Each structure stands twice: as C-alpha cells, then as structure tokens.
Amino acid sequence: MEIEKGITNDLECIQKKGKPCVFDSYVIFGDSTSELGKIVQKSQEKGIRFSLLFTSPPYYSVTDYYADQWLRLWLLGGPENPNRNTR
C-alpha cells in the first residue's frame, strides 16, 4: 500500500504543477570534433542559445570500455587481465 500512496502523491504533484514545458530538441550523430564547430557557427548566425549541450562519449579514444569492464568479462570467461581491446 506504500507504493500506491507514493504514486498518488506523484500524480497529485503533477496535477498541481501542470504539464511540463518541453522544448524542441534534436540529436546529431557524428564526430564531435567537426560537428561542434558547425553547431557553434549555426547558433551564432541564428542567435540560438543552448541550455544543454553534451557529447557522448565526450572524447574519442579516452575511455577504453573493454578495459573498464574487464572484471565482468573475466567472470564471464574472459582473460584474467584488463588488456586493451585490440580489435
């Protein structure tokens, strides 16, 4: 019954605050080293301001996800050491 009370409280809060304000957004799939320059130029030309802009992953070749997950992979039968992925 505690879950129902929580959901009821959430619904009441949503009703009081009203519909959230949603802005137009879009995703750009590409290399951030070239795309960010295009975004900056376009924003300056059109006077666009950003409230949030992020890239994922933030920097190419900085994170080695294979090495980061070596323990999980080892538990699944992978190598015992966190070697860099050479694929």
mmCIF file of N, CA and C in Angstrom:
data_model
loop_
_atom_site.group_PDB
_atom_site.id
_atom_site.type_symbol
_atom_site.label_atom_id
_atom_site.label_comp_id
_atom_site.label_asym_id
_atom_site.label_seq_id
_atom_site.Cartn_x
_atom_site.Cartn_y
_atom_site.Cartn_z
ATOM 1 N N MET A 1 0.806 -1.201 0.000
ATOM 2 C CA MET A 1 0.000 0.000 0.000
ATOM 3 C C MET A 1 0.853 1.271 0.000
ATOM 4 N N GLU A 2 2.096 1.150 0.455
ATOM 5 C CA GLU A 2 3.002 2.304 0.468
ATOM 6 C C GLU A 2 3.296 2.776 -0.958
ATOM 7 N N ILE A 3 3.379 1.827 -1.894
ATOM 8 C CA ILE A 3 3.640 2.173 -3.297
ATOM 9 C C ILE A 3 2.481 2.991 -3.859
ATOM 10 N N GLU A 4 1.255 2.559 -3.562
ATOM 11 C CA GLU A 4 0.077 3.287 -4.046
ATOM 12 C C GLU A 4 0.060 4.716 -3.515
ATOM 13 N N LYS A 5 0.443 4.886 -2.253
ATOM 14 C CA LYS A 5 0.483 6.221 -1.656
ATOM 15 C C LYS A 5 1.515 7.091 -2.382
ATOM 16 N N GLY A 6 2.675 6.500 -2.695
ATOM 17 C CA GLY A 6 3.713 7.234 -3.414
ATOM 18 C C GLY A 6 3.259 7.652 -4.796
ATOM 19 N N ILE A 7 2.595 6.737 -5.502
ATOM 20 C CA ILE A 7 2.097 7.044 -6.847
ATOM 21 C C ILE A 7 1.033 8.131 -6.777
ATOM 22 N N THR A 8 0.147 8.020 -5.795
ATOM 23 C CA THR A 8 -0.897 9.035 -5.619
ATOM 24 C C THR A 8 -0.278 10.404 -5.362
ATOM 25 N N ASN A 9 0.735 10.454 -4.513
ATOM 26 C CA ASN A 9 1.419 11.725 -4.238
ATOM 27 C C ASN A 9 2.062 12.289 -5.497
ATOM 28 N N ASP A 10 2.689 11.416 -6.290
ATOM 29 C CA ASP A 10 3.313 11.857 -7.540
ATOM 30 C C ASP A 10 2.274 12.434 -8.499
ATOM 31 N N LEU A 11 1.139 11.740 -8.629
ATOM 32 C CA LEU A 11 0.085 12.209 -9.530
ATOM 33 C C LEU A 11 -0.486 13.551 -9.072
ATOM 34 N N GLU A 12 -0.661 13.713 -7.772
ATOM 35 C CA GLU A 12 -1.161 14.985 -7.243
ATOM 36 C C GLU A 12 -0.174 16.114 -7.535
ATOM 37 N N CYS A 13 1.094 15.834 -7.395
ATOM 38 C CA CYS A 13 2.129 16.833 -7.669
ATOM 39 C C CYS A 13 2.101 17.241 -9.142
ATOM 40 N N ILE A 14 1.958 16.268 -10.026
ATOM 41 C CA ILE A 14 1.896 16.546 -11.465
ATOM 42 C C ILE A 14 0.672 17.398 -11.784
ATOM 43 N N GLN A 15 -0.466 17.076 -11.161
ATOM 44 C CA GLN A 15 -1.688 17.843 -11.407
ATOM 45 C C GLN A 15 -1.536 19.282 -10.930
ATOM 46 N N LYS A 16 -0.869 19.500 -9.811
ATOM 47 C CA LYS A 16 -0.685 20.851 -9.274
ATOM 48 C C LYS A 16 0.248 21.676 -10.156
ATOM 49 N N LYS A 17 1.331 21.059 -10.611
ATOM 50 C CA LYS A 17 2.337 21.793 -11.384
ATOM 51 C C LYS A 17 1.952 21.946 -12.849
ATOM 52 N N GLY A 18 1.107 21.076 -13.342
ATOM 53 C CA GLY A 18 0.698 21.147 -14.736
ATOM 54 C C GLY A 18 1.667 20.420 -15.655
ATOM 55 N N LYS A 19 1.396 20.532 -16.926
ATOM 56 C CA LYS A 19 2.196 19.866 -17.951
ATOM 57 C C LYS A 19 3.596 20.482 -18.002
ATOM 58 N N PRO A 20 4.626 19.647 -18.047
ATOM 59 C CA PRO A 20 5.985 20.204 -18.116
ATOM 60 C C PRO A 20 6.223 20.920 -19.445
ATOM 61 N N CYS A 21 7.042 21.935 -19.396
ATOM 62 C CA CYS A 21 7.396 22.697 -20.591
ATOM 63 C C CYS A 21 8.494 21.941 -21.345
ATOM 64 N N VAL A 22 8.198 21.541 -22.562
ATOM 65 C CA VAL A 22 9.145 20.769 -23.364
ATOM 66 C C VAL A 22 9.575 21.619 -24.557
ATOM 67 N N PHE A 23 10.866 21.636 -24.812
ATOM 68 C CA PHE A 23 11.410 22.421 -25.917
ATOM 69 C C PHE A 23 11.814 21.501 -27.060
ATOM 70 N N ASP A 24 11.891 22.078 -28.241
ATOM 71 C CA ASP A 24 12.372 21.310 -29.389
ATOM 72 C C ASP A 24 13.807 20.874 -29.140
ATOM 73 N N SER A 25 14.114 19.686 -29.574
ATOM 74 C CA SER A 25 15.477 19.187 -29.436
ATOM 75 C C SER A 25 15.772 18.246 -30.593
ATOM 76 N N TYR A 26 17.042 17.976 -30.790
ATOM 77 C CA TYR A 26 17.417 17.019 -31.813
ATOM 78 C C TYR A 26 18.768 16.413 -31.478
ATOM 79 N N VAL A 27 19.041 15.284 -32.128
ATOM 80 C CA VAL A 27 20.283 14.550 -31.914
ATOM 81 C C VAL A 27 21.094 14.615 -33.198
ATOM 82 N N ILE A 28 22.376 14.869 -33.054
ATOM 83 C CA ILE A 28 23.285 14.863 -34.200
ATOM 84 C C ILE A 28 24.213 13.673 -34.028
ATOM 85 N N PHE A 29 24.214 12.794 -35.000
ATOM 86 C CA PHE A 29 25.105 11.643 -34.967
ATOM 87 C C PHE A 29 26.307 11.965 -35.834
ATOM 88 N N GLY A 30 27.466 12.105 -35.207
ATOM 89 C CA GLY A 30 28.659 12.424 -35.969
ATOM 90 C C GLY A 30 29.854 12.621 -35.065
ATOM 91 N N ASP A 31 30.940 13.021 -35.652
ATOM 92 C CA ASP A 31 32.186 13.261 -34.935
ATOM 93 C C ASP A 31 32.120 14.636 -34.283
ATOM 94 N N SER A 32 32.192 14.677 -32.963
ATOM 95 C CA SER A 32 32.037 15.948 -32.247
ATOM 96 C C SER A 32 33.133 16.949 -32.590
ATOM 97 N N THR A 33 34.293 16.475 -33.045
ATOM 98 C CA THR A 33 35.370 17.412 -33.387
ATOM 99 C C THR A 33 35.006 18.263 -34.597
ATOM 100 N N SER A 34 34.120 17.774 -35.446
ATOM 101 C CA SER A 34 33.675 18.581 -36.589
ATOM 102 C C SER A 34 32.266 19.138 -36.375
ATOM 103 N N GLU A 35 31.399 18.388 -35.737
ATOM 104 C CA GLU A 35 30.008 18.812 -35.562
ATOM 105 C C GLU A 35 29.866 19.996 -34.609
ATOM 106 N N LEU A 36 30.667 20.048 -33.551
ATOM 107 C CA LEU A 36 30.545 21.143 -32.587
ATOM 108 C C LEU A 36 30.842 22.496 -33.231
ATOM 109 N N GLY A 37 31.810 22.527 -34.127
ATOM 110 C CA GLY A 37 32.111 23.767 -34.840
ATOM 111 C C GLY A 37 30.926 24.236 -35.680
ATOM 112 N N LYS A 38 30.256 23.300 -36.335
ATOM 113 C CA LYS A 38 29.078 23.630 -37.138
ATOM 114 C C LYS A 38 27.946 24.150 -36.254
ATOM 115 N N ILE A 39 27.779 23.530 -35.086
ATOM 116 C CA ILE A 39 26.725 23.951 -34.158
ATOM 117 C C ILE A 39 26.988 25.369 -33.662
ATOM 118 N N VAL A 40 28.230 25.653 -33.310
ATOM 119 C CA VAL A 40 28.586 26.993 -32.825
ATOM 120 C C VAL A 40 28.316 28.028 -33.911
ATOM 121 N N GLN A 41 28.736 27.738 -35.129
ATOM 122 C CA GLN A 41 28.530 28.680 -36.232
ATOM 123 C C GLN A 41 27.039 28.927 -36.465
ATOM 124 N N LYS A 42 26.257 27.861 -36.499
ATOM 125 C CA LYS A 42 24.815 27.993 -36.723
ATOM 126 C C LYS A 42 24.151 28.778 -35.591
ATOM 127 N N SER A 43 24.567 28.516 -34.354
ATOM 128 C CA SER A 43 23.961 29.212 -33.211
ATOM 129 C C SER A 43 24.282 30.708 -33.244
ATOM 130 N N GLN A 44 25.489 31.054 -33.680
ATOM 131 C CA GLN A 44 25.870 32.467 -33.766
ATOM 132 C C GLN A 44 25.114 33.171 -34.889
ATOM 133 N N GLU A 45 24.948 32.484 -36.014
ATOM 134 C CA GLU A 45 24.235 33.070 -37.153
ATOM 135 C C GLU A 45 22.763 33.311 -36.836
ATOM 136 N N LYS A 46 22.142 32.369 -36.128
ATOM 137 C CA LYS A 46 20.703 32.445 -35.869
ATOM 138 C C LYS A 46 20.360 32.963 -34.480
ATOM 139 N N GLY A 47 21.368 33.262 -33.663
ATOM 140 C CA GLY A 47 21.109 33.761 -32.315
ATOM 141 C C GLY A 47 20.507 32.718 -31.389
ATOM 142 N N ILE A 48 20.864 31.466 -31.604
ATOM 143 C CA ILE A 48 20.339 30.368 -30.785
ATOM 144 C C ILE A 48 21.177 30.242 -29.520
ATOM 145 N N ARG A 49 20.500 30.078 -28.395
ATOM 146 C CA ARG A 49 21.192 29.850 -27.124
ATOM 147 C C ARG A 49 20.855 28.445 -26.647
ATOM 148 N N PHE A 50 21.812 27.818 -25.997
ATOM 149 C CA PHE A 50 21.631 26.453 -25.522
ATOM 150 C C PHE A 50 21.467 26.419 -24.012
ATOM 151 N N SER A 51 20.603 25.513 -23.550
ATOM 152 C CA SER A 51 20.506 25.274 -22.114
ATOM 153 C C SER A 51 21.242 23.985 -21.760
ATOM 154 N N LEU A 52 21.448 23.121 -22.754
ATOM 155 C CA LEU A 52 22.176 21.878 -22.523
ATOM 156 C C LEU A 52 22.763 21.401 -23.840
ATOM 157 N N LEU A 53 24.025 21.078 -23.808
ATOM 158 C CA LEU A 53 24.702 20.531 -24.974
ATOM 159 C C LEU A 53 25.750 19.563 -24.464
ATOM 160 N N PHE A 54 25.678 18.311 -24.890
ATOM 161 C CA PHE A 54 26.678 17.352 -24.442
ATOM 162 C C PHE A 54 26.999 16.366 -25.547
ATOM 163 N N THR A 55 28.145 15.751 -25.419
ATOM 164 C CA THR A 55 28.565 14.731 -26.366
ATOM 165 C C THR A 55 28.792 13.435 -25.611
ATOM 166 N N SER A 56 28.649 12.332 -26.305
ATOM 167 C CA SER A 56 28.844 11.035 -25.674
ATOM 168 C C SER A 56 29.458 10.089 -26.690
ATOM 169 N N PRO A 57 30.563 9.469 -26.437
ATOM 170 C CA PRO A 57 31.450 9.759 -25.317
ATOM 171 C C PRO A 57 32.085 11.134 -25.507
ATOM 172 N N PRO A 58 32.485 11.757 -24.412
ATOM 173 C CA PRO A 58 32.950 13.135 -24.517
ATOM 174 C C PRO A 58 34.226 13.323 -25.328
ATOM 175 N N TYR A 59 35.121 12.364 -25.294
ATOM 176 C CA TYR A 59 36.379 12.495 -26.031
ATOM 177 C C TYR A 59 36.719 11.161 -26.682
ATOM 178 N N TYR A 60 36.965 11.193 -27.958
ATOM 179 C CA TYR A 60 37.279 9.985 -28.707
ATOM 180 C C TYR A 60 38.562 9.349 -28.191
ATOM 181 N N SER A 61 38.543 8.060 -28.003
ATOM 182 C CA SER A 61 39.695 7.237 -27.590
ATOM 183 C C SER A 61 40.202 7.532 -26.182
ATOM 184 N N VAL A 62 39.441 8.224 -25.355
ATOM 185 C CA VAL A 62 39.873 8.475 -23.983
ATOM 186 C C VAL A 62 39.479 7.307 -23.094
ATOM 187 N N THR A 63 38.291 6.770 -23.301
ATOM 188 C CA THR A 63 37.798 5.678 -22.474
ATOM 189 C C THR A 63 37.918 4.365 -23.216
ATOM 190 N N ASP A 64 38.460 3.383 -22.552
ATOM 191 C CA ASP A 64 38.548 2.037 -23.102
ATOM 192 C C ASP A 64 37.509 1.191 -22.368
ATOM 193 N N TYR A 65 36.340 1.057 -22.965
ATOM 194 C CA TYR A 65 35.259 0.350 -22.300
ATOM 195 C C TYR A 65 35.600 -1.116 -22.068
ATOM 196 N N TYR A 66 36.403 -1.692 -22.922
ATOM 197 C CA TYR A 66 36.809 -3.086 -22.743
ATOM 198 C C TYR A 66 37.608 -3.234 -21.453
ATOM 199 N N ALA A 67 38.588 -2.364 -21.248
ATOM 200 C CA ALA A 67 39.394 -2.429 -20.024
ATOM 201 C C ALA A 67 38.557 -2.076 -18.800
ATOM 202 N N ASP A 68 37.618 -1.149 -18.951
ATOM 203 C CA ASP A 68 36.757 -0.769 -17.832
ATOM 204 C C ASP A 68 35.874 -1.919 -17.365
ATOM 205 N N GLN A 69 35.556 -2.818 -18.265
ATOM 206 C CA GLN A 69 34.643 -3.918 -17.945
ATOM 207 C C GLN A 69 35.361 -5.261 -17.791
ATOM 208 N N TRP A 70 36.680 -5.241 -17.605
ATOM 209 C CA TRP A 70 37.440 -6.481 -17.609
ATOM 210 C C TRP A 70 36.987 -7.450 -16.524
ATOM 211 N N LEU A 71 36.638 -6.977 -15.345
ATOM 212 C CA LEU A 71 36.229 -7.882 -14.272
ATOM 213 C C LEU A 71 34.947 -8.613 -14.652
ATOM 214 N N ARG A 72 33.996 -7.886 -15.174
ATOM 215 C CA ARG A 72 32.743 -8.510 -15.609
ATOM 216 C C ARG A 72 33.018 -9.527 -16.714
ATOM 217 N N LEU A 73 33.879 -9.153 -17.658
ATOM 218 C CA LEU A 73 34.213 -10.070 -18.747
ATOM 219 C C LEU A 73 34.961 -11.292 -18.235
ATOM 220 N N TRP A 74 35.842 -11.088 -17.249
ATOM 221 C CA TRP A 74 36.580 -12.208 -16.665
ATOM 222 C C TRP A 74 35.615 -13.185 -16.006
ATOM 223 N N LEU A 75 34.622 -12.663 -15.286
ATOM 224 C CA LEU A 75 33.631 -13.533 -14.649
ATOM 225 C C LEU A 75 32.825 -14.323 -15.674
ATOM 226 N N LEU A 76 32.763 -13.807 -16.894
ATOM 227 C CA LEU A 76 32.052 -14.499 -17.967
ATOM 228 C C LEU A 76 32.974 -15.380 -18.804
ATOM 229 N N GLY A 77 34.229 -15.553 -18.336
ATOM 230 C CA GLY A 77 35.156 -16.440 -19.028
ATOM 231 C C GLY A 77 36.214 -15.735 -19.850
ATOM 232 N N GLY A 78 36.313 -14.426 -19.736
ATOM 233 C CA GLY A 78 37.297 -13.663 -20.494
ATOM 234 C C GLY A 78 38.677 -13.736 -19.871
ATOM 235 N N PRO A 79 39.654 -12.997 -20.420
ATOM 236 C CA PRO A 79 41.022 -13.017 -19.902
ATOM 237 C C PRO A 79 41.106 -12.480 -18.471
ATOM 238 N N GLU A 80 42.158 -12.915 -17.754
ATOM 239 C CA GLU A 80 42.315 -12.549 -16.344
ATOM 240 C C GLU A 80 42.819 -11.125 -16.142
ATOM 241 N N ASN A 81 43.409 -10.520 -17.148
ATOM 242 C CA ASN A 81 43.986 -9.183 -17.010
ATOM 243 C C ASN A 81 43.235 -8.171 -17.872
ATOM 244 N N PRO A 82 43.197 -6.913 -17.435
ATOM 245 C CA PRO A 82 42.485 -5.885 -18.207
ATOM 246 C C PRO A 82 43.301 -5.383 -19.393
ATOM 247 N N ASN A 83 43.482 -6.219 -20.397
ATOM 248 C CA ASN A 83 44.239 -5.842 -21.595
ATOM 249 C C ASN A 83 43.408 -4.895 -22.451
ATOM 250 N N ARG A 84 44.094 -4.008 -23.152
ATOM 251 C CA ARG A 84 43.385 -3.108 -24.069
ATOM 252 C C ARG A 84 42.773 -3.910 -25.204
ATOM 253 N N ASN A 85 41.651 -3.461 -25.657
ATOM 254 C CA ASN A 85 40.975 -4.109 -26.766
ATOM 255 C C ASN A 85 41.733 -3.781 -28.048
ATOM 256 N N THR A 86 42.212 -4.786 -28.729
ATOM 257 C CA THR A 86 42.998 -4.572 -29.948
ATOM 258 C C THR A 86 42.191 -4.865 -31.203
ATOM 259 N N ARG A 87 40.900 -5.006 -31.059
ATOM 260 C CA ARG A 87 40.071 -5.307 -32.222
ATOM 261 C C ARG A 87 39.941 -4.137 -33.131
#
